[in-house]
PDB file of C-alpha atoms in Angstrom:
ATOM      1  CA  UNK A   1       0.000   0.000   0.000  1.00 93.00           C
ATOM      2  CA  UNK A   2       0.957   3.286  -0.628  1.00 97.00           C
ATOM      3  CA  UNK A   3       1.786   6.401   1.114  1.00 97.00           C
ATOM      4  CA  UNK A   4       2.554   9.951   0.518  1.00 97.00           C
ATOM      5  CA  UNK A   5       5.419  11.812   2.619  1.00 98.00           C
ATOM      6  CA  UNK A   6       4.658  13.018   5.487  1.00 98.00           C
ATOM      7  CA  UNK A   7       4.355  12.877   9.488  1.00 97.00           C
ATOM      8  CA  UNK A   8       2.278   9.259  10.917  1.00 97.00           C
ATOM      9  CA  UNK A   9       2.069   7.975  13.933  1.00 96.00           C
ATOM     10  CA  UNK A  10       3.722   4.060  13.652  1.00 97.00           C
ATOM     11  CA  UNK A  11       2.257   1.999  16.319  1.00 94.00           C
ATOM     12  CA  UNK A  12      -0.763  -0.157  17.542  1.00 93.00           C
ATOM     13  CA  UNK A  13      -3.733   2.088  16.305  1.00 92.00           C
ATOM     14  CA  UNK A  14      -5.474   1.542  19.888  1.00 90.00           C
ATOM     15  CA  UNK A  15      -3.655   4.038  21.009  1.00 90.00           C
ATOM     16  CA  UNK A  16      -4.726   6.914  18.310  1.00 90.00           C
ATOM     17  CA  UNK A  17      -8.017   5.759  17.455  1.00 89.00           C
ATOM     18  CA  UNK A  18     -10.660   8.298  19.626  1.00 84.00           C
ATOM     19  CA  UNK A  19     -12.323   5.593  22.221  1.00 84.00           C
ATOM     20  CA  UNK A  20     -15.821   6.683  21.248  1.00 88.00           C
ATOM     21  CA  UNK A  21     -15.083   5.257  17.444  1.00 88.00           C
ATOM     22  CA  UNK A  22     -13.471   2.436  18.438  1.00 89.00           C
ATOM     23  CA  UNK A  23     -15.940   0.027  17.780  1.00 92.00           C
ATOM     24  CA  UNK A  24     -17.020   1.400  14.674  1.00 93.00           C
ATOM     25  CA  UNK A  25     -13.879   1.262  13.275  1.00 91.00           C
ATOM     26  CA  UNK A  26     -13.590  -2.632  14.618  1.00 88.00           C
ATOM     27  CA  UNK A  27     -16.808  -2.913  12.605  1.00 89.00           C
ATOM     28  CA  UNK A  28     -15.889  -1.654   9.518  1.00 89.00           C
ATOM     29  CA  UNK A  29     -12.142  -2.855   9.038  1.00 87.00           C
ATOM     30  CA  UNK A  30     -13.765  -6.210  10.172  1.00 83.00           C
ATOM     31  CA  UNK A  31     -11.406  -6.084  13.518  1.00 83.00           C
ATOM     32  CA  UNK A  32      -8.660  -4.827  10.912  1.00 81.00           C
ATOM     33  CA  UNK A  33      -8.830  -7.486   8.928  1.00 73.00           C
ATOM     34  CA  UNK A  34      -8.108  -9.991  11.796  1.00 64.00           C
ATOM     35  CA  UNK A  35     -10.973 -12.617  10.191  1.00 56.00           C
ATOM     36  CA  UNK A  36      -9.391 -12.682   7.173  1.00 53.00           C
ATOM     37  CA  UNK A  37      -5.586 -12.076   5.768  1.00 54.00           C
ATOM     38  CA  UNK A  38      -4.956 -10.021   9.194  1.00 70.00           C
ATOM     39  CA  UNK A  39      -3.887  -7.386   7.713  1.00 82.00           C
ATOM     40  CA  UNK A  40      -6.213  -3.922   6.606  1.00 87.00           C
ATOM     41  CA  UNK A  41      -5.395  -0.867   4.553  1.00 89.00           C
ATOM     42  CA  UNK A  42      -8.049   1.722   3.402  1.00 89.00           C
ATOM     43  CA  UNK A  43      -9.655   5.030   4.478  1.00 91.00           C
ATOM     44  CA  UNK A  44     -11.269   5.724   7.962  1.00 91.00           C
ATOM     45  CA  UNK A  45     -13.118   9.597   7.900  1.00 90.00           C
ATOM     46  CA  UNK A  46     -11.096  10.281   5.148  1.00 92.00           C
ATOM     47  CA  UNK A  47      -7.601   9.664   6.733  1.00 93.00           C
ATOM     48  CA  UNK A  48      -5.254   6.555   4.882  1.00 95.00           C
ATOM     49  CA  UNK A  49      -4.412   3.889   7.148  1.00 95.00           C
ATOM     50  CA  UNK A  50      -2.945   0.660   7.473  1.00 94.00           C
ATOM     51  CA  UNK A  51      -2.883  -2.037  10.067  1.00 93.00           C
ATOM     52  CA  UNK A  52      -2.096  -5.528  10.517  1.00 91.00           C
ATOM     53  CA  UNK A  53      -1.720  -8.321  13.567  1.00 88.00           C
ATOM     54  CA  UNK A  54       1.539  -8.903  15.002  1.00 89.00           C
ATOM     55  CA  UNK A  55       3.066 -12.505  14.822  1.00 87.00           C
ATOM     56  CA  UNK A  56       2.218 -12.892  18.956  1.00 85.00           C
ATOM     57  CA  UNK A  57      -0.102 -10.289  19.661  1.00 86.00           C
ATOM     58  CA  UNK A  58       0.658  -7.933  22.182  1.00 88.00           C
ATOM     59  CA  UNK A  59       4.186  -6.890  23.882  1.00 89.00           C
ATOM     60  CA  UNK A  60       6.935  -4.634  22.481  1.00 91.00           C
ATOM     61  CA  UNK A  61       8.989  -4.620  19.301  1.00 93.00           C
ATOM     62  CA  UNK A  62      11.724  -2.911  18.398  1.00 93.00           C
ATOM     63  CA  UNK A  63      12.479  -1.734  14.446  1.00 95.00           C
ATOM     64  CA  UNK A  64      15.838  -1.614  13.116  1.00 94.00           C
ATOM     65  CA  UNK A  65      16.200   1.602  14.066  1.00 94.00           C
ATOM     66  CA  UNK A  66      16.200   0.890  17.673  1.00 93.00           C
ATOM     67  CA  UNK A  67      12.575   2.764  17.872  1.00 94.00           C
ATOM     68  CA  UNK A  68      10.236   0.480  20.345  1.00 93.00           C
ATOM     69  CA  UNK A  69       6.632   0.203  19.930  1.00 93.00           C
ATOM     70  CA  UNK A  70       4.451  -0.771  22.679  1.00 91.00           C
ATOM     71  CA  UNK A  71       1.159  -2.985  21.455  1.00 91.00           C
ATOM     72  CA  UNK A  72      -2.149  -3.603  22.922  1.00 89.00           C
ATOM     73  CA  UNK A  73      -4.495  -4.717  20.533  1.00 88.00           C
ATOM     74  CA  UNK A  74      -2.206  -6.839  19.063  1.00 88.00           C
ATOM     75  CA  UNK A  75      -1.422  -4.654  15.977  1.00 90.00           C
ATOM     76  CA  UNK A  76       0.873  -2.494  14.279  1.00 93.00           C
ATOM     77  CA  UNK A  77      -0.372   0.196  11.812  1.00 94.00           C
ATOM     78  CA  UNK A  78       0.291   3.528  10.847  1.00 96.00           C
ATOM     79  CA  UNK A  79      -1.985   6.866  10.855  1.00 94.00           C
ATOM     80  CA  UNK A  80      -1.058  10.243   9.511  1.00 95.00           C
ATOM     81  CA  UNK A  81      -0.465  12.632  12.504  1.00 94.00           C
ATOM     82  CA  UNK A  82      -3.324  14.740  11.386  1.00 92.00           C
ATOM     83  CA  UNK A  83      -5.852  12.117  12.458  1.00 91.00           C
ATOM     84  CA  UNK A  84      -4.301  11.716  15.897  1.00 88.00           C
ATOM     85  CA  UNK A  85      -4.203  15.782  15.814  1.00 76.00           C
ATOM     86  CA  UNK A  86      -7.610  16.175  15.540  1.00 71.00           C
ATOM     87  CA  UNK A  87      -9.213  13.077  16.998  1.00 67.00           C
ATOM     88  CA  UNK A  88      -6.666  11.088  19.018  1.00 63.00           C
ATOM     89  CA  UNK A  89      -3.608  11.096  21.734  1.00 61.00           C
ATOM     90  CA  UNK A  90       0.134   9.883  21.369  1.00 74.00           C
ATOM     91  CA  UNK A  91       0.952   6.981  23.710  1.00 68.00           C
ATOM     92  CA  UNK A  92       2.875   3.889  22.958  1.00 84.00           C
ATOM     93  CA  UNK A  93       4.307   4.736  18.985  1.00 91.00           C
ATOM     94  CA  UNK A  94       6.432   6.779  17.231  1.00 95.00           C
ATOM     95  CA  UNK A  95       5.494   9.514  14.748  1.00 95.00           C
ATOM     96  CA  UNK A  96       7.750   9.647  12.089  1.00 96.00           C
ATOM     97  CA  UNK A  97       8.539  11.488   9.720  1.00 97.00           C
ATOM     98  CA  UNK A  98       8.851  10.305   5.994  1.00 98.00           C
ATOM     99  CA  UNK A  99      10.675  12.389   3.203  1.00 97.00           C
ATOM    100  CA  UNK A 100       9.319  11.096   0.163  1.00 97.00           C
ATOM    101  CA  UNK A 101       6.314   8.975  -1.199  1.00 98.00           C
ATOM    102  CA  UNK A 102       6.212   5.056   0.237  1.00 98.00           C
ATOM    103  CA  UNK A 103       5.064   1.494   0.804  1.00 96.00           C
ATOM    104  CA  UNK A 104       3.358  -0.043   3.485  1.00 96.00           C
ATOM    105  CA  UNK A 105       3.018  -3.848   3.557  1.00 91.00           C
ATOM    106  CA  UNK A 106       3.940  -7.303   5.437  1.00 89.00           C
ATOM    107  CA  UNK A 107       6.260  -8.970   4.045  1.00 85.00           C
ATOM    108  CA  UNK A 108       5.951 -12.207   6.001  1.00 80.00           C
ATOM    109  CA  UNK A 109       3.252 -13.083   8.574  1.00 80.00           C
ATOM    110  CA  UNK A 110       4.127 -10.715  11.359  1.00 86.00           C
ATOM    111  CA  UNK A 111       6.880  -8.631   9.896  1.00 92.00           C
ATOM    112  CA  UNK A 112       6.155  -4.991   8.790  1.00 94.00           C
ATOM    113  CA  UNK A 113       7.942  -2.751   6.466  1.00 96.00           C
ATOM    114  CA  UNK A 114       6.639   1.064   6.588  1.00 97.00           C
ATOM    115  CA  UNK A 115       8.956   2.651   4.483  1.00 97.00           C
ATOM    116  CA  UNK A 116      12.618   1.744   5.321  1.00 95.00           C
ATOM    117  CA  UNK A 117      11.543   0.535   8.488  1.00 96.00           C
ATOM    118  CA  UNK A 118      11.188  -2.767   9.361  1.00 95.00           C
ATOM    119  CA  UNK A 119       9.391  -4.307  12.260  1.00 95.00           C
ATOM    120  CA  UNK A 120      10.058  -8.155  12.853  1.00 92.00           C
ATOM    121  CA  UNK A 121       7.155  -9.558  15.762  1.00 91.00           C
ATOM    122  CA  UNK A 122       8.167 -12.770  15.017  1.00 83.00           C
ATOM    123  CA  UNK A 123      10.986 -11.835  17.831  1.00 69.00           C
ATOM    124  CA  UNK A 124      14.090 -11.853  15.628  1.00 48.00           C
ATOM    125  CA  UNK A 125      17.450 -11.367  17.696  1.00 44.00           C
ATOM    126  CA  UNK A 126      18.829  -7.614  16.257  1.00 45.00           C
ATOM    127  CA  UNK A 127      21.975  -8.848  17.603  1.00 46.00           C
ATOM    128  CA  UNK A 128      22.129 -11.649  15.074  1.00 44.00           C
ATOM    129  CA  UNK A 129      20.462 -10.604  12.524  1.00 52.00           C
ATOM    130  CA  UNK A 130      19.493  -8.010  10.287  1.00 58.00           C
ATOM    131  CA  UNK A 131      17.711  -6.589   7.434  1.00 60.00           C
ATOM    132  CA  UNK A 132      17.621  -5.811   3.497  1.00 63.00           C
ATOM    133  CA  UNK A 133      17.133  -1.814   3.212  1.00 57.00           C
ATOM    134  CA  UNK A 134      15.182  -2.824  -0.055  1.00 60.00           C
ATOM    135  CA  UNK A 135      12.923  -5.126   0.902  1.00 64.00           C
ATOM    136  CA  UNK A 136      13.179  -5.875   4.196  1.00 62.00           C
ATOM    137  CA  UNK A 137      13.537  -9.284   4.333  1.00 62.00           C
ATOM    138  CA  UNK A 138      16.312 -11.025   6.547  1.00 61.00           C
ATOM    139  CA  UNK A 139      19.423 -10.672   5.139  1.00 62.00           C
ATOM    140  CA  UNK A 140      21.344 -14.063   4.813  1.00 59.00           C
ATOM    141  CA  UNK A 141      23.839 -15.334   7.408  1.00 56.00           C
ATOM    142  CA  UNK A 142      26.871 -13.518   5.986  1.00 52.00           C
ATOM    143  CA  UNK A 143      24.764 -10.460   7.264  1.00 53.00           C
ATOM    144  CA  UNK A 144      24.796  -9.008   3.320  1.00 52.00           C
ATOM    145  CA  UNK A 145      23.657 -10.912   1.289  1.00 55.00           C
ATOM    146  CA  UNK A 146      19.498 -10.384   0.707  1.00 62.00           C
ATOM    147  CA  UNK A 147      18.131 -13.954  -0.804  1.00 57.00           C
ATOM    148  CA  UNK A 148      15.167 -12.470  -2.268  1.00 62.00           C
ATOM    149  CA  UNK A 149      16.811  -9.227  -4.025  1.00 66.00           C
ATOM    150  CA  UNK A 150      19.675 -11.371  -4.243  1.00 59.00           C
ATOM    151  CA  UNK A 151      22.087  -8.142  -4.116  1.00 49.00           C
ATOM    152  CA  UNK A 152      25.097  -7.267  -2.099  1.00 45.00           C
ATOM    153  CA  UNK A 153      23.803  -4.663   1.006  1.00 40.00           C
TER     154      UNK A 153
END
């Protein structure tokens, strides 16, 4: 999915979403997709979003930036900053700033790529390993090599 540059809040969306429309918004992403691929991208009042379940559910990750992210509802998604400026409050995310234009997606069941950051749930070791800046995928045990671009880091 696709995003323009700009300032989001990265994090579980439990923490931005106004508590009155909670619900609603549990209604009409179908519990963010959680009944289906687990994963949900489209437009709530007229604001882009994304969001999608963590390998484990709830806990705290840690990108490969070193940024943590505290989750609740068992999700990590991303909401431009003017939703949570007009409707909600800043708790356990980041808000982050991105220079240019985008993607959003999951690249395997409970690891998250928003932009050139990368999110692993599935509780990879940063010590050990790490990650392609092009895809985000784990790179290979040499710590260079990516085996799906297949290019030297």
């Amino acid at each position: 999915m696709k995003f323009k540059a700009g300032k989001y809040f990265v994090g579980d969306p439990c923490y931005v979403i106004r508590n009155d429309e909670w619900e609603d918004i549990l209604k009409y992403t179908q519990f963010f997709g959680a009944f289906g691929i687990g994963q949900w991208g489209g437009f709530w009042k007229g604001y882009k979003m994304f969001s999608a379940s963590t390998a484990y559910g709830d806990g705290c990750y840690t990108d490969n930036e070193g940024r943590e992210y505290g989750v609740d509802a068992g999700m990590l998604g991303i909401v431009p900053y003017e939703y949570i400026t007009e409707f909600g409050d800043i708790d356990c995310g980041n808000i982050i700033e991105f220079e240019k234009d985008f993607e959003v997606e999951m690249i395997d069941k409970g690891v998250f790529k928003f932009g050139s950051i990368v999110i692993d749930t599935l509780g990879a070791d940063e010590d050990e390993e790490s990650f392609c800046l092009d895809c985000g995928r784990l790179l290979d045990e040499d710590g260079y090599t990516c085996w799906y671009c297949d290019e030297e880091e």
